[in-house]
Tab-separated table of N, CA and C in Angstrom:
chain	number	residue	atom	x	y	z
M	1	MET	N	1.078	-1.366	0.346
M	1	MET	CA	0.191	0.427	-0.194
M	1	MET	C	0.794	1.211	-0.128
M	2	GLU	N	1.444	0.920	0.692
M	2	GLU	CA	2.997	2.750	0.321
M	2	GLU	C	3.299	2.389	-0.756
M	3	SER	N	3.722	2.039	-1.567
M	3	SER	CA	3.846	2.453	-3.190
M	3	SER	C	2.803	2.482	-3.724
M	4	PHE	N	1.441	2.348	-3.343
M	4	PHE	CA	0.549	3.160	-3.643
M	4	PHE	C	0.373	4.543	-3.241
M	5	LEU	N	0.669	4.269	-2.459
M	5	LEU	CA	-0.091	5.732	-2.070
M	5	LEU	C	0.985	6.861	-2.392
M	6	LYS	N	2.129	6.121	-1.785
M	6	LYS	CA	3.461	7.729	-3.050
M	6	LYS	C	2.664	7.846	-4.692
M	7	THR	N	2.238	6.931	-5.119
M	7	THR	CA	2.697	6.717	-6.713
M	7	THR	C	1.387	7.881	-7.044
M	8	TRP	N	0.539	7.376	-5.588
M	8	TRP	CA	-1.407	9.118	-5.586
M	8	TRP	C	-1.025	9.737	-5.310
M	9	GLU	N	-0.415	9.897	-3.973
M	9	GLU	CA	-0.126	11.149	-3.884
M	9	GLU	C	0.965	11.882	-4.798
M	10	THR	N	1.412	11.474	-5.436
M	10	THR	CA	2.628	12.335	-6.849
M	10	THR	C	1.453	12.357	-7.788
M	11	SER	N	1.325	11.412	-7.747
M	11	SER	CA	-0.002	11.884	-8.923
M	11	SER	C	-0.861	13.674	-8.506
M	12	ARG	N	-1.015	12.814	-7.839
M	12	ARG	CA	-2.925	13.924	-7.107
M	12	ARG	C	-2.337	15.165	-7.909
M	13	LYS	N	0.051	15.524	-6.437
M	13	LYS	CA	0.283	16.621	-7.125
M	13	LYS	C	0.392	17.054	-8.336
M	14	LEU	N	0.776	16.401	-9.297
M	14	LEU	CA	0.307	16.680	-10.352
M	14	LEU	C	-0.712	17.222	-11.358
M	15	TYR	N	-1.405	17.242	-10.604
M	15	TYR	CA	-2.547	17.791	-11.315
M	15	TYR	C	-3.131	18.486	-10.472
M	16	LEU	N	-2.636	18.814	-9.404
M	16	LEU	CA	-3.369	20.460	-8.633
M	16	LEU	C	-1.739	21.216	-9.755
M	17	LYS	N	-0.967	20.704	-9.761
M	17	LYS	CA	0.481	21.572	-10.508
M	17	LYS	C	-0.563	21.942	-11.960
M	18	PHE	N	-1.008	20.847	-11.966
M	18	PHE	CA	-1.781	20.962	-13.969
M	18	PHE	C	-2.592	22.318	-13.658
M	19	LEU	N	-3.454	22.149	-12.740
M	19	LEU	CA	-4.711	23.328	-12.749
M	19	LEU	C	-4.479	24.957	-12.563
M	20	GLU	N	-3.637	24.560	-11.600
M	20	GLU	CA	-2.518	26.154	-11.621
M	20	GLU	C	-2.066	26.418	-12.408
M	21	SER	N	-2.275	26.298	-13.740
M	21	SER	CA	-1.206	26.149	-15.029
M	21	SER	C	-1.635	26.969	-15.477
M	22	TYR	N	-4.035	26.597	-15.546
M	22	TYR	CA	-3.857	27.604	-17.072
M	22	TYR	C	-5.162	28.466	-15.829
M	23	THR	N	-5.876	29.269	-16.778
M	23	THR	CA	-6.657	30.433	-16.366
M	23	THR	C	-8.371	29.375	-16.477
M	24	LEU	N	-9.406	29.967	-15.838
M	24	LEU	CA	-10.859	29.089	-15.305
M	24	LEU	C	-11.707	29.609	-16.750
M	25	ASP	N	-11.227	30.195	-17.887
M	25	ASP	CA	-11.820	29.628	-19.236
M	25	ASP	C	-10.812	29.122	-19.456
M	26	GLN	N	-9.711	28.540	-19.889
M	26	GLN	CA	-9.477	27.526	-20.011
M	26	GLN	C	-9.290	25.842	-19.886
M	27	LEU	N	-9.308	26.099	-18.469
M	27	LEU	CA	-9.848	24.769	-17.195
M	27	LEU	C	-11.391	24.832	-17.376
M	28	ASN	N	-12.224	25.722	-18.924
M	28	ASN	CA	-13.747	25.536	-18.692
M	28	ASN	C	-13.648	25.103	-20.079
M	29	THR	N	-12.928	25.463	-20.739
M	29	THR	CA	-13.487	25.700	-23.024
M	29	THR	C	-13.214	24.427	-23.319
M	30	ILE	N	-13.616	23.365	-23.898
M	30	ILE	CA	-14.373	22.271	-25.400
M	30	ILE	C	-14.028	22.180	-26.071
M	31	PRO	N	-13.242	21.022	-26.801
M	31	PRO	CA	-12.196	21.592	-27.319
M	31	PRO	C	-13.644	21.134	-28.676
M	32	GLN	N	-13.303	22.269	-29.335
M	32	GLN	CA	-14.815	20.860	-30.787
M	32	GLN	C	-13.830	19.892	-31.502
M	33	GLY	N	-15.205	18.979	-31.069
M	33	GLY	CA	-14.729	17.130	-31.231
M	33	GLY	C	-14.816	16.646	-30.527
M	34	LEU	N	-14.935	17.667	-29.016
M	34	LEU	CA	-14.530	16.882	-27.542
M	34	LEU	C	-15.955	16.694	-26.690
M	35	SER	N	-16.161	16.318	-26.079
M	35	SER	CA	-17.180	15.718	-25.228
M	35	SER	C	-16.564	16.410	-23.597
M	36	ASN	N	-15.730	16.902	-23.591
M	36	ASN	CA	-15.206	17.612	-22.140
M	36	ASN	C	-14.365	18.315	-22.042
M	37	ASN	N	-13.339	18.601	-20.692
M	37	ASN	CA	-13.068	19.557	-20.866
M	37	ASN	C	-11.397	19.380	-19.593
M	38	MET	N	-10.233	20.641	-19.357
M	38	MET	CA	-9.425	19.614	-18.434
M	38	MET	C	-10.499	20.147	-16.792
M	39	ILE	N	-10.990	20.624	-16.201
M	39	ILE	CA	-11.554	20.850	-15.045
M	39	ILE	C	-12.055	19.808	-14.754
M	40	TRP	N	-13.081	18.165	-15.602
M	40	TRP	CA	-13.650	17.671	-15.418
M	40	TRP	C	-12.984	16.220	-15.180
M	41	GLN	N	-11.766	16.583	-16.178
M	41	GLN	CA	-11.204	15.394	-15.789
M	41	GLN	C	-10.566	15.192	-14.695
M	42	ALA	N	-9.917	16.332	-13.906
M	42	ALA	CA	-10.081	15.995	-12.378
M	42	ALA	C	-10.865	16.185	-11.780
M	43	GLY	N	-12.157	17.095	-11.785
M	43	GLY	CA	-13.324	16.431	-10.738
M	43	GLY	C	-13.752	14.662	-10.974
M	44	HIS	N	-13.542	14.341	-12.571
M	44	HIS	CA	-13.934	13.126	-12.682
M	44	HIS	C	-12.697	12.349	-11.604
M	45	ILE	N	-11.697	12.517	-11.592
M	45	ILE	CA	-11.509	11.390	-11.370
M	45	ILE	C	-10.608	11.343	-10.142
M	46	ILE	N	-11.565	12.199	-8.999
M	46	ILE	CA	-11.824	12.728	-7.652
M	46	ILE	C	-13.467	11.192	-7.372
M	47	VAL	N	-13.650	12.410	-8.491
M	47	VAL	CA	-15.158	11.263	-8.048
M	47	VAL	C	-15.481	9.591	-8.136
M	48	SER	N	-14.703	8.796	-9.060
M	48	SER	CA	-14.452	7.747	-9.839
M	48	SER	C	-13.369	7.867	-8.184
M	49	GLN	N	-12.627	7.778	-8.209
M	49	GLN	CA	-11.758	6.872	-6.400
M	49	GLN	C	-12.627	7.105	-5.247
M	50	GLN	N	-13.806	8.242	-5.577
M	50	GLN	CA	-14.705	7.796	-3.806
M	50	GLN	C	-15.722	6.570	-4.340
M	51	LYS	N	-15.860	6.056	-5.417
M	51	LYS	CA	-16.940	6.027	-6.220
M	51	LYS	C	-15.827	4.126	-6.058
M	52	LEU	N	-14.907	4.276	-6.355
M	52	LEU	CA	-14.189	2.508	-6.104
M	52	LEU	C	-14.224	2.646	-4.687
M	53	MET	N	-13.287	3.273	-4.176
M	53	MET	CA	-13.041	3.017	-2.768
M	53	MET	C	-13.411	3.097	-2.073
M	54	TYR	N	-14.228	3.512	-1.994
M	54	TYR	CA	-15.498	4.092	-0.914
M	54	TYR	C	-17.338	2.774	-0.670
M	55	THR	N	-17.641	3.521	-2.058
M	55	THR	CA	-19.039	2.565	-2.840
M	55	THR	C	-19.506	1.724	-2.392
M	56	LEU	N	-17.757	0.925	-3.285
M	56	LEU	CA	-17.610	-0.554	-4.048
M	56	LEU	C	-17.107	-1.386	-2.770
M	57	SER	N	-17.072	-0.446	-1.044
M	57	SER	CA	-16.287	-1.300	0.531
M	57	SER	C	-17.905	-1.097	1.994
M	58	ASN	N	-18.851	-0.367	0.712
M	58	ASN	CA	-19.808	0.472	1.878
M	58	ASN	C	-19.685	0.814	2.838
M	59	LEU	N	-19.306	2.114	2.145
M	59	LEU	CA	-18.597	3.597	2.819
M	59	LEU	C	-19.199	4.078	2.633
M	60	PRO	N	-19.706	5.416	3.408
M	60	PRO	CA	-19.676	6.179	2.788
M	60	PRO	C	-18.613	7.762	2.646
M	61	ILE	N	-19.344	8.069	1.540
M	61	ILE	CA	-17.985	9.118	-0.033
M	61	ILE	C	-17.910	10.529	0.969
M	62	ASN	N	-16.504	11.158	0.205
M	62	ASN	CA	-16.327	12.157	1.419
M	62	ASN	C	-16.855	14.004	-0.042
M	63	ILE	N	-17.399	13.740	-0.619
M	63	ILE	CA	-17.610	14.174	-1.409
M	63	ILE	C	-19.496	15.222	-1.486
M	64	SER	N	-19.889	15.277	-1.627
M	64	SER	CA	-20.653	15.661	-1.867
M	64	SER	C	-21.469	14.893	-3.872
M	65	GLN	N	-22.707	15.024	-3.421
M	65	GLN	CA	-23.596	14.048	-4.229
M	65	GLN	C	-23.278	14.865	-5.711
M	66	ASP	N	-23.395	15.970	-5.337
M	66	ASP	CA	-24.055	17.177	-6.442
M	66	ASP	C	-22.758	17.046	-7.778
M	67	MET	N	-21.927	16.772	-6.737
M	67	MET	CA	-20.066	16.547	-7.567
M	67	MET	C	-20.594	15.272	-8.077
M	68	VAL	N	-20.474	14.085	-7.373
M	68	VAL	CA	-20.535	13.281	-7.976
M	68	VAL	C	-21.997	12.985	-9.328
M	69	VAL	N	-22.974	13.772	-9.183
M	69	VAL	CA	-23.587	13.833	-10.402
M	69	VAL	C	-22.759	14.410	-11.082
M	70	LYS	N	-22.262	15.321	-11.259
M	70	LYS	CA	-21.411	16.436	-12.169
M	70	LYS	C	-20.000	15.290	-13.005
M	71	TYR	N	-19.762	14.971	-12.217
M	71	TYR	CA	-18.118	14.522	-12.843
M	71	TYR	C	-18.670	13.142	-13.015
M	72	GLN	N	-19.943	12.876	-12.190
M	72	GLN	CA	-19.415	10.274	-12.497
M	72	GLN	C	-19.041	10.437	-13.989
M	73	ASN	N	-19.059	8.934	-14.022
M	73	ASN	CA	-18.522	8.467	-15.571
M	73	ASN	C	-19.938	8.649	-16.224
M	74	GLY	N	-19.388	8.916	-17.422
M	74	GLY	CA	-20.600	8.867	-18.797
M	74	GLY	C	-21.016	10.671	-18.352
M	75	SER	N	-20.889	11.189	-17.591
M	75	SER	CA	-21.335	12.370	-17.985
M	75	SER	C	-20.794	13.734	-18.420
M	76	ARG	N	-21.192	14.904	-19.111
M	76	ARG	CA	-20.441	16.044	-19.342
M	76	ARG	C	-20.693	17.098	-19.050
M	77	PRO	N	-19.896	17.924	-18.758
M	77	PRO	CA	-19.735	19.335	-18.820
M	77	PRO	C	-21.528	19.656	-18.484
M	78	ASP	N	-21.825	20.625	-18.248
M	78	ASP	CA	-23.259	20.920	-17.811
M	78	ASP	C	-23.126	23.007	-17.897
M	79	GLY	N	-21.566	23.532	-18.016
M	79	GLY	CA	-21.472	24.887	-18.417
M	79	GLY	C	-20.557	24.875	-17.655
M	80	ASN	N	-19.983	26.334	-17.881
M	80	ASN	CA	-18.845	26.084	-17.042
M	80	ASN	C	-18.970	26.585	-15.246
M	81	ALA	N	-17.838	25.184	-15.037
M	81	ALA	CA	-17.294	25.070	-13.576
M	81	ALA	C	-16.895	27.268	-12.876
M	82	THR	N	-17.381	26.634	-11.662
M	82	THR	CA	-17.544	28.823	-11.084
M	82	THR	C	-15.846	28.104	-10.782
M	83	GLN	N	-14.769	29.317	-10.184
M	83	GLN	CA	-14.261	29.579	-9.908
M	83	GLN	C	-14.118	28.892	-8.492
M	84	GLU	N	-15.510	28.323	-7.476
M	84	GLU	CA	-14.917	28.346	-6.325
M	84	GLU	C	-15.268	26.297	-6.450
M	85	GLU	N	-15.781	26.204	-7.057
M	85	GLU	CA	-15.471	24.973	-7.704
M	85	GLU	C	-14.615	24.348	-8.592
M	86	VAL	N	-13.844	25.299	-9.178
M	86	VAL	CA	-11.621	25.032	-9.100
M	86	VAL	C	-12.055	24.486	-8.529
M	87	ASP	N	-11.677	25.454	-6.588
M	87	ASP	CA	-10.966	25.855	-5.819
M	87	ASP	C	-10.713	24.333	-4.712
M	88	GLU	N	-12.793	23.787	-5.122
M	88	GLU	CA	-13.071	22.925	-3.973
M	88	GLU	C	-12.297	21.455	-4.838
M	89	ILE	N	-11.941	21.527	-6.491
M	89	ILE	CA	-11.098	20.332	-6.772
M	89	ILE	C	-10.763	20.570	-6.317
M	90	LYS	N	-9.779	21.335	-7.189
M	90	LYS	CA	-8.146	21.608	-5.848
M	90	LYS	C	-7.885	21.368	-4.092
M	91	VAL	N	-8.816	21.378	-3.235
M	91	VAL	CA	-8.657	21.116	-2.120
M	91	VAL	C	-9.231	19.772	-2.012
M	92	LEU	N	-9.589	18.650	-2.628
M	92	LEU	CA	-10.400	18.074	-2.695
M	92	LEU	C	-9.482	16.767	-3.328
M	93	LEU	N	-8.200	17.445	-4.760
M	93	LEU	CA	-7.168	16.561	-4.747
M	93	LEU	C	-6.281	15.891	-3.847
M	94	LEU	N	-6.499	16.732	-2.847
M	94	LEU	CA	-4.607	15.823	-1.667
M	94	LEU	C	-5.992	15.549	-0.835
M	95	SER	N	-6.747	16.291	0.426
M	95	SER	CA	-7.582	16.161	1.073
M	95	SER	C	-8.055	14.506	0.899
M	96	THR	N	-8.694	14.406	-0.140
M	96	THR	CA	-9.699	12.604	-0.389
M	96	THR	C	-8.386	11.726	0.109
M	97	VAL	N	-7.222	12.159	-0.404
M	97	VAL	CA	-4.880	10.900	-0.199
M	97	VAL	C	-5.210	11.061	0.935
M	98	GLU	N	-5.795	12.368	1.941
M	98	GLU	CA	-4.712	12.434	3.073
M	98	GLU	C	-6.144	11.314	4.587
M	99	GLN	N	-7.372	11.658	3.426
M	99	GLN	CA	-8.713	10.878	4.184
M	99	GLN	C	-8.196	9.172	4.022
M	100	PHE	N	-8.356	9.441	2.417
M	100	PHE	CA	-8.211	7.220	2.542
M	100	PHE	C	-7.065	6.813	3.483
M	101	LYS	N	-5.903	7.435	3.899
M	101	LYS	CA	-4.837	7.004	4.231
M	101	LYS	C	-5.430	6.864	6.046
M	102	LEU	N	-6.140	8.461	6.219
M	102	LEU	CA	-6.677	7.429	7.571
M	102	LEU	C	-8.013	6.648	8.007
M	103	ASP	N	-8.033	6.770	6.392
M	103	ASP	CA	-9.649	4.964	6.696
M	103	ASP	C	-8.836	3.948	6.760
M	104	TRP	N	-7.501	3.926	5.956
M	104	TRP	CA	-7.132	3.232	5.291
M	104	TRP	C	-6.344	2.249	7.047
M	105	GLN	N	-5.385	3.624	7.296
M	105	GLN	CA	-5.170	3.565	9.004
M	105	GLN	C	-6.017	2.094	10.241
M	106	ALA	N	-7.334	3.045	10.090
M	106	ALA	CA	-8.663	2.684	11.133
M	106	ALA	C	-8.642	1.330	10.817
M	107	GLY	N	-9.188	1.096	9.451
M	107	GLY	CA	-9.190	-0.983	9.445
M	107	GLY	C	-11.259	-0.134	8.571
M	108	LYS	N	-11.090	0.857	7.963
M	108	LYS	CA	-11.839	0.781	7.462
M	108	LYS	C	-12.509	-0.127	6.291
M	109	PHE	N	-11.396	-0.089	4.719
M	109	PHE	CA	-11.978	-1.055	4.271
M	109	PHE	C	-12.133	-2.670	4.523
M	110	THR	N	-13.492	-3.109	4.428
M	110	THR	CA	-13.829	-4.441	4.924
M	110	THR	C	-14.246	-5.823	4.639
M	111	THR	N	-14.661	-5.148	3.715
M	111	THR	CA	-15.550	-5.298	2.448
M	111	THR	C	-15.328	-4.549	1.116
M	112	PHE	N	-15.346	-5.665	0.383
M	112	PHE	CA	-15.409	-5.057	-1.055
M	112	PHE	C	-16.625	-5.566	-1.951
M	113	ASN	N	-17.274	-4.755	-3.358
M	113	ASN	CA	-18.684	-5.481	-3.784
M	113	ASN	C	-17.855	-5.822	-4.976
M	114	GLU	N	-17.836	-7.099	-5.867
M	114	GLU	CA	-16.892	-6.912	-7.565
M	114	GLU	C	-17.621	-5.340	-8.359
M	115	TYR	N	-16.753	-5.484	-9.312
M	115	TYR	CA	-17.426	-4.165	-9.906
M	115	TYR	C	-16.557	-5.006	-11.569
M	116	GLN	N	-17.260	-4.262	-12.429
M	116	GLN	CA	-16.425	-4.707	-13.785
M	116	GLN	C	-16.854	-3.248	-14.465
M	117	SER	N	-15.961	-2.826	-14.630
M	117	SER	CA	-15.345	-1.798	-15.383
M	117	SER	C	-16.100	-2.201	-16.214
M	118	GLN	N	-16.777	0.094	-17.297
M	118	GLN	CA	-16.867	-0.009	-18.919
M	118	GLN	C	-15.505	-0.637	-20.136
M	119	THR	N	-14.513	-0.662	-19.309
M	119	THR	CA	-13.211	-0.476	-19.741
M	119	THR	C	-12.920	-1.945	-19.924
M	120	GLY	N	-13.488	-3.201	-19.434
M	120	GLY	CA	-13.551	-4.482	-19.451
M	120	GLY	C	-12.233	-5.264	-17.686
M	121	PHE	N	-12.385	-4.498	-17.191
M	121	PHE	CA	-11.337	-4.194	-16.193
M	121	PHE	C	-12.917	-4.879	-14.786
M	122	HIS	N	-12.121	-6.617	-14.777
M	122	HIS	CA	-13.156	-7.024	-13.063
M	122	HIS	C	-12.076	-6.817	-12.191
M	123	LEU	N	-13.418	-5.495	-10.712
M	123	LEU	CA	-12.341	-5.509	-10.405
M	123	LEU	C	-12.768	-6.489	-9.391
M	124	ALA	N	-12.268	-7.954	-8.378
M	124	ALA	CA	-13.146	-8.514	-7.972
M	124	ALA	C	-12.651	-8.779	-5.729
M	125	THR	N	-11.488	-7.915	-5.790
M	125	THR	CA	-10.800	-6.845	-3.993
M	125	THR	C	-10.618	-5.697	-4.584
M	126	PHE	N	-10.207	-5.864	-3.316
M	126	PHE	CA	-10.197	-3.782	-2.912
M	126	PHE	C	-8.963	-3.538	-3.513
M	127	GLN	N	-8.321	-4.187	-3.160
M	127	GLN	CA	-6.455	-3.814	-4.185
M	127	GLN	C	-6.460	-3.843	-5.751
M	128	ASP	N	-7.533	-4.701	-6.252
M	128	ASP	CA	-7.858	-4.199	-7.937
M	128	ASP	C	-8.167	-3.307	-7.668
M	129	ALA	N	-9.197	-1.918	-7.191
M	129	ALA	CA	-9.634	-1.542	-6.962
M	129	ALA	C	-8.603	-0.221	-6.996
M	130	VAL	N	-7.926	0.114	-5.834
M	130	VAL	CA	-7.336	0.748	-5.807
M	130	VAL	C	-5.892	0.329	-6.694
M	131	THR	N	-4.861	-0.915	-7.412
M	131	THR	CA	-4.677	-1.100	-8.600
M	131	THR	C	-5.293	-0.271	-10.263
M	132	PHE	N	-7.188	-0.310	-10.048
M	132	PHE	CA	-7.143	0.017	-11.382
M	132	PHE	C	-6.705	1.633	-11.140
M	133	ASN	N	-7.285	2.539	-9.914
M	133	ASN	CA	-7.485	3.174	-9.894
M	133	ASN	C	-6.405	4.102	-9.899
M	134	THR	N	-5.421	3.065	-9.652
M	134	THR	CA	-4.025	4.606	-10.243
M	134	THR	C	-3.741	3.988	-11.953
M	135	PHE	N	-3.926	3.579	-12.516
M	135	PHE	CA	-4.548	3.240	-13.667
M	135	PHE	C	-5.499	4.062	-14.749
M	136	HIS	N	-7.032	4.517	-14.561
M	136	HIS	CA	-7.251	5.027	-14.753
M	136	HIS	C	-7.033	6.740	-13.923
M	137	GLU	N	-6.149	7.169	-13.267
M	137	GLU	CA	-6.217	8.294	-13.287
M	137	GLU	C	-4.775	8.891	-13.721
M	138	GLY	N	-3.976	7.769	-13.959
M	138	GLY	CA	-2.844	7.588	-14.986
M	138	GLY	C	-4.362	8.023	-16.783
M	139	ILE	N	-4.901	7.475	-17.046
M	139	ILE	CA	-5.682	7.610	-18.009
M	139	ILE	C	-5.958	9.561	-18.455
M	140	HIS	N	-6.375	9.912	-17.174
M	140	HIS	CA	-7.371	10.853	-17.055
M	140	HIS	C	-5.815	12.377	-17.337
M	141	PHE	N	-4.826	12.421	-16.585
M	141	PHE	CA	-4.211	13.363	-16.825
M	141	PHE	C	-3.118	12.619	-18.130
M	142	GLY	N	-3.140	11.815	-19.076
M	142	GLY	CA	-3.114	12.255	-20.449
M	142	GLY	C	-3.873	12.969	-20.936
M	143	MET	N	-5.428	12.705	-21.374
M	143	MET	CA	-6.321	13.526	-21.667
M	143	MET	C	-6.269	14.890	-20.970
M	144	LEU	N	-5.846	15.234	-20.133
M	144	LEU	CA	-4.550	16.789	-19.521
M	144	LEU	C	-4.182	16.995	-20.422
M	145	MET	N	-2.986	15.944	-20.801
M	145	MET	CA	-2.442	16.921	-21.838
M	145	MET	C	-2.559	17.023	-22.507
M	146	TYR	N	-3.356	15.874	-23.118
M	146	TYR	CA	-3.691	16.247	-24.551
M	146	TYR	C	-5.106	17.900	-25.028
M	147	LEU	N	-5.341	17.669	-23.786
M	147	LEU	CA	-6.424	18.959	-23.894
M	147	LEU	C	-5.712	20.559	-23.793
M	148	LYS	N	-4.026	20.282	-22.799
M	148	LYS	CA	-3.809	21.416	-22.986
M	148	LYS	C	-3.145	22.242	-24.263
M	149	LYS	N	-3.140	21.261	-25.796
M	149	LYS	CA	-2.814	21.546	-26.482
M	149	LYS	C	-3.645	22.182	-27.277
M	150	LEU	N	-4.575	21.647	-27.483
M	150	LEU	CA	-6.145	22.822	-27.990
M	150	LEU	C	-6.413	24.194	-27.051
M	151	VAL	N	-6.456	24.417	-26.103
M	151	VAL	CA	-7.089	25.804	-25.610
M	151	VAL	C	-5.811	26.712	-25.834
């Protein structure tokens, strides 16, 4: 778990640094032919992590239901994110990692409901979800790198 936590925390810091490098307008820009933007990518990884690790473990999530609806798999930006929403995402990038660490150390992750991802990954165990989360966040960081060339 220590290796995962180190990688995940580094990844989330890269997301934060990336978001801090762009204006609100740039973060909200949806390039022609695409269906989402930079801020959606960041919000999406937060929601996905919460669902993969907490919901599938029958634990309450650490984000609002509004955020889940706005950034869950299959959603699309419904307008421009406000600066307040961007600031919340920036905080959540690291606070959700810290909360996970506390919950992991407290032994809260004792059950797991198997899950089949839309990309074909079968998650049979909590460890599978942790591993998949790393892969998933890497995909979306790649999308950020692509989007920055278009805005």
